[in-house]
Tab-separated table of C-alpha atoms and ligand atoms in Angstrom:
chain	number	residue	atom	x	y	z
A	271	MET	CA	113.257	83.173	106.393
A	272	THR	CA	112.123	85.639	109.020
A	273	SER	CA	111.926	89.371	108.573
A	274	ALA	CA	112.739	92.144	111.000
A	275	ALA	CA	109.070	93.174	111.107
A	276	PRO	CA	106.638	90.949	109.185
A	277	ASP	CA	103.928	93.603	108.861
A	278	THR	CA	106.230	96.141	107.160
A	279	PRO	CA	106.299	96.449	103.367
A	280	ALA	CA	108.626	93.989	101.607
A	281	ILE	CA	110.624	96.917	100.257
A	282	ARG	CA	110.676	100.510	101.473
A	283	VAL	CA	112.756	103.049	99.582
A	284	HIS	CA	113.048	106.574	100.910
A	285	GLY	CA	114.949	109.488	99.399
A	286	ILE	CA	117.603	107.462	97.574
A	287	LYS	CA	120.261	109.500	95.830
A	288	LYS	CA	123.104	108.115	93.774
A	289	ALA	CA	125.594	109.861	91.515
A	290	PHE	CA	128.490	108.518	89.489
A	291	LYS	CA	130.956	111.428	89.599
A	292	ASP	CA	128.864	114.341	88.323
A	293	VAL	CA	126.146	112.171	86.743
A	294	HIS	CA	123.210	112.298	89.163
A	295	VAL	CA	121.367	109.094	88.324
A	296	LEU	CA	118.959	108.900	91.281
A	297	ARG	CA	117.822	112.217	92.735
A	298	GLY	CA	115.472	111.216	95.546
A	299	VAL	CA	113.586	108.010	94.835
A	300	ASP	CA	110.696	106.909	97.072
A	301	PHE	CA	108.402	103.895	96.859
A	302	GLU	CA	107.114	100.898	98.781
A	303	VAL	CA	106.367	97.375	97.642
A	304	THR	CA	103.655	95.354	99.399
A	305	ARG	CA	104.460	91.758	100.302
A	306	GLY	CA	103.388	89.201	97.710
A	307	SER	CA	102.868	91.775	94.968
A	308	ILE	CA	104.531	92.405	91.607
A	309	PHE	CA	106.000	95.883	91.314
A	310	ALA	CA	107.287	97.021	87.920
A	311	LEU	CA	109.869	99.740	87.592
A	312	LEU	CA	109.566	101.251	84.173
A	313	GLY	CA	112.164	103.494	82.585
A	314	SER	CA	114.090	104.171	79.401
A	315	ASN	CA	117.696	103.149	78.769
A	316	GLY	CA	119.940	104.751	81.341
A	317	ALA	CA	117.075	105.820	83.627
A	318	GLY	CA	118.778	104.143	86.599
A	319	LYS	CA	116.762	100.910	86.957
A	320	THR	CA	119.770	98.608	87.297
A	321	THR	CA	121.470	101.099	89.611
A	322	LEU	CA	118.409	100.998	91.872
A	323	ILE	CA	118.257	97.189	91.838
A	324	ARG	CA	121.965	97.024	92.683
A	325	ILE	CA	121.418	99.334	95.659
A	326	LEU	CA	118.425	97.290	96.857
A	327	SER	CA	120.421	94.068	96.587
A	328	THR	CA	123.418	95.521	98.533
A	329	LEU	CA	125.783	95.426	95.532
A	330	LEU	CA	126.135	99.194	95.436
A	331	ALA	CA	126.229	101.780	98.243
A	332	LEU	CA	123.811	104.707	98.180
A	333	ASP	CA	124.822	108.353	98.633
A	334	ALA	CA	121.722	109.373	100.610
A	335	GLY	CA	118.387	107.963	101.724
A	336	THR	CA	117.284	104.733	103.368
A	337	VAL	CA	116.241	101.346	102.050
A	338	THR	CA	114.764	98.440	103.954
A	339	VAL	CA	114.286	95.055	102.323
A	340	ASN	CA	112.278	92.432	104.227
A	341	GLY	CA	112.448	94.860	107.141
A	342	PHE	CA	116.279	94.982	107.118
A	343	ASP	CA	118.302	98.108	106.372
A	344	VAL	CA	120.569	97.615	103.326
A	345	ALA	CA	123.428	99.555	104.906
A	346	MET	CA	123.223	98.197	108.485
A	347	ASP	CA	122.004	94.643	107.854
A	348	ALA	CA	123.392	93.748	104.427
A	349	ASP	CA	123.785	90.044	105.303
A	350	LYS	CA	120.145	89.737	106.327
A	351	VAL	CA	119.071	91.537	103.151
A	352	ARG	CA	121.129	89.114	101.048
A	353	GLU	CA	119.491	86.158	102.784
A	354	SER	CA	116.077	87.626	101.963
A	355	ILE	CA	116.517	88.131	98.232
A	356	SER	CA	117.558	86.655	94.954
A	357	LEU	CA	118.576	88.570	91.888
A	358	THR	CA	118.516	87.563	88.242
A	359	GLY	CA	119.977	89.969	85.796
A	360	GLN	CA	120.284	90.135	82.084
A	361	PHE	CA	123.176	87.665	82.126
A	362	ALA	CA	121.863	84.313	83.214
A	363	ALA	CA	123.772	82.260	85.767
A	364	VAL	CA	122.987	79.085	83.815
A	365	ASP	CA	125.952	76.776	83.063
A	366	ASP	CA	125.631	75.666	79.439
A	367	VAL	CA	127.556	72.425	79.814
A	368	LEU	CA	125.303	71.111	82.571
A	369	THR	CA	121.747	69.873	82.078
A	370	GLY	CA	118.841	71.845	83.519
A	371	ARG	CA	118.553	69.329	86.347
A	372	GLU	CA	122.311	69.474	87.110
A	373	ASN	CA	122.242	73.285	87.194
A	374	LEU	CA	119.500	73.186	89.838
A	375	VAL	CA	121.163	70.440	91.895
A	376	LEU	CA	124.440	72.378	91.836
A	377	VAL	CA	122.868	75.545	93.234
A	378	ALA	CA	120.982	73.566	95.911
A	379	LYS	CA	124.260	71.920	96.957
A	380	LEU	CA	126.098	75.262	96.989
A	381	ARG	CA	123.410	76.541	99.368
A	382	HIS	CA	123.884	73.457	101.603
A	383	LEU	CA	120.255	72.422	101.303
A	384	SER	CA	119.189	68.887	102.079
A	385	ALA	CA	117.589	66.802	99.289
A	386	PRO	CA	118.969	68.747	96.280
A	387	SER	CA	117.467	66.234	93.823
A	388	THR	CA	113.970	66.695	95.224
A	389	ILE	CA	114.347	70.476	95.034
A	390	ALA	CA	115.510	70.183	91.393
A	391	GLU	CA	112.594	67.886	90.431
A	392	ASP	CA	110.084	70.203	92.045
A	393	LEU	CA	111.445	73.287	90.268
A	394	LEU	CA	111.680	71.536	86.886
A	395	ALA	CA	107.996	70.646	87.239
A	396	ARG	CA	106.990	74.146	88.354
A	397	PHE	CA	108.748	75.722	85.374
A	398	ALA	CA	107.590	73.173	82.764
A	399	LEU	CA	111.133	71.891	82.241
A	400	THR	CA	110.794	68.271	83.390
A	401	GLU	CA	111.076	66.841	79.872
A	402	ALA	CA	114.062	69.032	79.039
A	403	GLY	CA	115.676	68.364	82.428
A	404	ASN	CA	118.250	65.883	81.101
A	405	ARG	CA	119.376	68.033	78.175
A	406	ALA	CA	122.371	70.357	78.284
A	407	ALA	CA	121.243	73.926	78.904
A	408	SER	CA	123.089	74.942	75.713
A	409	THR	CA	120.244	73.289	73.752
A	410	TYR	CA	117.523	75.375	75.469
A	411	SER	CA	115.555	78.133	73.780
A	412	GLY	CA	115.813	81.658	75.199
A	413	GLY	CA	112.521	81.253	77.079
A	414	MET	CA	113.547	77.909	78.580
A	415	ARG	CA	116.897	79.346	79.669
A	416	ARG	CA	115.251	82.288	81.323
A	417	ARG	CA	112.786	79.985	83.103
A	418	LEU	CA	115.702	77.850	84.318
A	419	ASP	CA	117.517	80.988	85.461
A	420	ILE	CA	114.480	82.133	87.470
A	421	ALA	CA	114.065	78.587	88.875
A	422	MET	CA	117.719	78.620	90.006
A	423	SER	CA	117.235	81.945	91.744
A	424	LEU	CA	114.322	80.510	93.754
A	425	ILE	CA	116.357	77.781	95.423
A	426	GLY	CA	116.255	78.424	99.143
A	427	ASP	CA	112.848	80.149	98.901
A	428	PRO	CA	113.835	83.812	99.133
A	429	PRO	CA	110.785	85.919	100.053
A	430	ILE	CA	111.796	88.698	97.644
A	431	ILE	CA	113.046	88.375	94.076
A	432	PHE	CA	114.529	91.063	91.857
A	433	LEU	CA	114.224	90.511	88.109
A	434	ASP	CA	116.224	93.013	86.094
A	435	GLU	CA	114.678	92.993	82.605
A	436	PRO	CA	113.533	89.363	82.799
A	437	THR	CA	112.492	89.164	79.150
A	438	THR	CA	114.878	91.487	77.342
A	439	GLY	CA	116.337	89.710	74.324
A	440	LEU	CA	113.561	87.109	74.174
A	441	ASP	CA	111.195	86.804	71.207
A	442	PRO	CA	107.510	87.645	71.844
A	443	GLN	CA	106.522	84.008	72.306
A	444	ALA	CA	109.290	83.320	74.825
A	445	ARG	CA	108.406	86.534	76.658
A	446	ILE	CA	104.828	85.511	77.253
A	447	GLU	CA	106.024	82.079	78.430
A	448	VAL	CA	107.932	83.805	81.232
A	449	TRP	CA	105.009	85.952	82.410
A	450	PRO	CA	102.865	83.195	83.997
A	451	VAL	CA	105.934	81.944	85.858
A	452	VAL	CA	106.396	85.367	87.430
A	453	ARG	CA	102.669	85.698	88.169
A	454	LYS	CA	102.645	82.317	89.918
A	455	LEU	CA	105.546	83.363	92.137
A	456	ALA	CA	103.588	86.309	93.454
A	457	ASP	CA	100.450	84.185	93.856
A	458	GLN	CA	102.482	81.902	96.112
A	459	GLY	CA	103.555	84.845	98.268
A	460	THR	CA	106.917	85.896	96.800
A	461	THR	CA	107.383	89.632	96.363
A	462	VAL	CA	108.626	90.462	92.856
A	463	LEU	CA	110.319	93.692	91.839
A	464	LEU	CA	111.020	93.722	88.129
A	465	THR	CA	112.407	96.296	85.761
A	466	THR	CA	111.315	96.531	82.183
A	467	GLN	CA	111.304	98.738	79.138
A	468	HIS	CA	108.335	96.832	77.722
A	469	LEU	CA	105.110	98.635	78.506
A	470	ASP	CA	103.019	95.548	77.753
A	471	GLU	CA	105.030	93.517	80.236
A	472	ALA	CA	104.249	95.966	83.035
A	473	GLU	CA	100.642	96.116	81.835
A	474	HIS	CA	100.209	92.322	81.923
A	475	LEU	CA	102.115	91.501	85.068
A	476	ALA	CA	102.359	94.284	87.569
A	477	ASP	CA	100.087	95.053	90.502
A	478	ARG	CA	101.734	98.480	90.662
A	479	ILE	CA	103.852	100.342	88.160
A	480	ALA	CA	106.350	103.095	88.936
A	481	ILE	CA	107.910	105.217	86.222
A	482	LEU	CA	111.499	106.293	86.828
A	483	HIS	CA	112.454	109.368	84.838
A	484	GLU	CA	115.283	111.856	85.282
A	485	GLY	CA	116.218	110.434	88.662
A	486	VAL	CA	112.803	110.419	90.336
A	487	ILE	CA	109.609	108.361	90.316
A	488	VAL	CA	107.287	110.520	88.242
A	489	GLN	CA	104.237	108.249	88.639
A	490	ASN	CA	103.399	105.279	90.839
A	491	GLY	CA	100.065	103.484	90.766
A	492	THR	CA	97.986	100.599	89.527
A	493	LEU	CA	97.427	100.309	85.793
A	494	ALA	CA	93.894	101.668	86.251
A	495	GLU	CA	95.211	104.658	88.199
A	496	LEU	CA	97.851	105.392	85.555
A	497	LYS	CA	95.282	105.140	82.755
A	498	LYS	CA	93.112	107.711	84.516
A	499	LEU	CA	95.902	110.242	84.063
A	500	LEU	CA	94.991	110.578	80.414
A	501	PRO	CA	91.482	111.427	79.252
A	502	ALA	CA	89.773	108.812	77.104
A	503	VAL	CA	89.861	109.718	73.418
A	504	GLU	CA	86.520	109.966	71.673
A	505	VAL	CA	86.390	108.419	68.229
A	506	GLU	CA	83.458	107.951	65.902
A	507	TYR	CA	84.732	104.946	63.973
A	508	VAL	CA	87.515	102.581	64.874
A	509	GLU	CA	88.973	99.787	62.826
A	510	LYS	CA	91.249	97.813	65.115
A	511	GLN	CA	94.411	96.898	63.258
A	512	PRO	CA	96.284	93.884	64.565
A	513	SER	CA	99.561	94.729	66.257
A	514	LEU	CA	102.769	93.167	64.979
A	515	GLU	CA	102.684	90.954	68.053
A	516	ASP	CA	99.173	89.736	67.114
A	517	VAL	CA	100.398	88.864	63.622
A	518	PHE	CA	103.539	87.148	64.879
A	519	LEU	CA	101.624	85.013	67.373
A	520	ALA	CA	98.891	84.208	64.854
A	521	LEU	CA	101.497	82.852	62.453
A	522	VAL	CA	103.683	80.909	64.868
A	523	GLY	CA	101.019	79.895	67.419
A	524	ASP	CA	100.935	81.147	70.968
A	525	SER	CA	102.558	79.522	74.021
A	526	ARG	CA	99.639	77.140	74.518
A	527	GLY	CA	100.265	75.688	71.082
A	528	GLU	CA	97.122	77.170	69.595
A	529	THR	CA	97.123	79.141	66.407
A	530	ILE	CA	95.139	82.321	66.762
A	531	GLN	CA	92.353	82.621	64.237
A	532	ARG	CA	91.554	86.119	63.109
A	533	LYS	CA	88.709	86.685	60.717
A	534	ALA	CA	89.577	88.562	57.576
A	535	SER	CA	87.098	91.411	57.218
B	794	ATP	N1	129.421	101.981	87.672
B	794	ATP	C1	129.070	103.057	86.977
B	794	ATP	N2	129.921	104.071	86.744
B	794	ATP	C2	129.562	105.167	86.058
B	794	ATP	N3	128.314	105.361	85.546
B	794	ATP	C3	127.421	104.401	85.742
B	794	ATP	C4	127.736	103.187	86.448
B	794	ATP	N4	126.639	102.410	86.488
B	794	ATP	C5	125.677	103.085	85.819
B	794	ATP	N5	126.138	104.282	85.379
B	794	ATP	C6	125.373	105.295	84.627
B	794	ATP	O1	124.162	105.505	85.339
B	794	ATP	C7	123.072	105.681	84.450
B	794	ATP	C8	121.979	104.690	84.763
B	794	ATP	O2	122.413	103.385	84.411
B	794	ATP	P1	121.549	102.096	84.672
B	794	ATP	O3	122.334	100.952	84.190
B	794	ATP	O4	121.109	102.073	86.091
B	794	ATP	O5	120.293	102.383	83.747
B	794	ATP	P2	119.101	101.412	83.330
B	794	ATP	O6	117.829	102.135	83.596
B	794	ATP	O7	119.288	100.074	83.983
B	794	ATP	O8	119.311	101.305	81.767
B	794	ATP	P3	119.044	100.061	80.747
B	794	ATP	O9	117.592	100.113	80.435
B	794	ATP	O10	119.880	100.404	79.575
B	794	ATP	O11	119.466	98.793	81.433
B	794	ATP	C9	123.658	105.568	83.056
B	794	ATP	O12	123.926	106.864	82.592
B	794	ATP	C10	124.946	104.808	83.283
B	794	ATP	O13	125.897	105.122	82.298
B	795	MG	MG1	119.528	98.123	83.275
């Protein structure tokens, strides 16, 4: 896949406005996403994250502003933008009746790619689904389903992937199984724009984090830059209590099959 200008940012958003009747959801949104990076868009329910993703993926027209994706303008070059991206939303495209392998082969065939079986094998291996490949997707856990969904969206090697709340609805263990998959994508050069309401997800995954609030990006920076916004708190004595997530993972074992040992004090 070529881009209009390879040295431009993967995504450039300038002055986007979008209203639904008199509800002004986006009031002038600006940001850029560097190629091969993970950019997290953080915002509460109703902040406009999905609206923004729909505009970036050409599913929704904007009222004002400009957006280029892979160097192509979303309004002028929608076809080129669509060829450059894949989108996975909250509702997975996985067909329950088919096996994991069949789901992948089907998408590869729909995209007229040669060697669909080889593509499916490769993706099953990359997403740790080889053993489960011959089972109907209806038997998959939430984490496995989401990994299959992301694998399906990668068929055809789009340079840019949009993940709208990739781990919403998953339990903590399944969530942290999805994170390395996303990290690996970026390491291999794919640009990832994800939305999340989970602060720890942005903290673990993102190279840059932008906070969308009341229609604008109120902060945009690396985790270190965002942390500098608040002064460090001085404390004389700290007893670190385990978080609920620590307790949960200690009891059920983490994704690597190890049970976390925590010394009782
Ligand atoms: N097609 C539409 N028609 C009318 N209002 C809409 C439409 N789509 C979204 N909205 C409104 O725009 C606002 C932003 O919605 P959006 O789905 O983008 O938020 P979000 O940040 O993705 O929220 P969530 O975290 O719940 O997914 C909400 O107030 C929503 O009701
Ligand atoms: Mg949403």
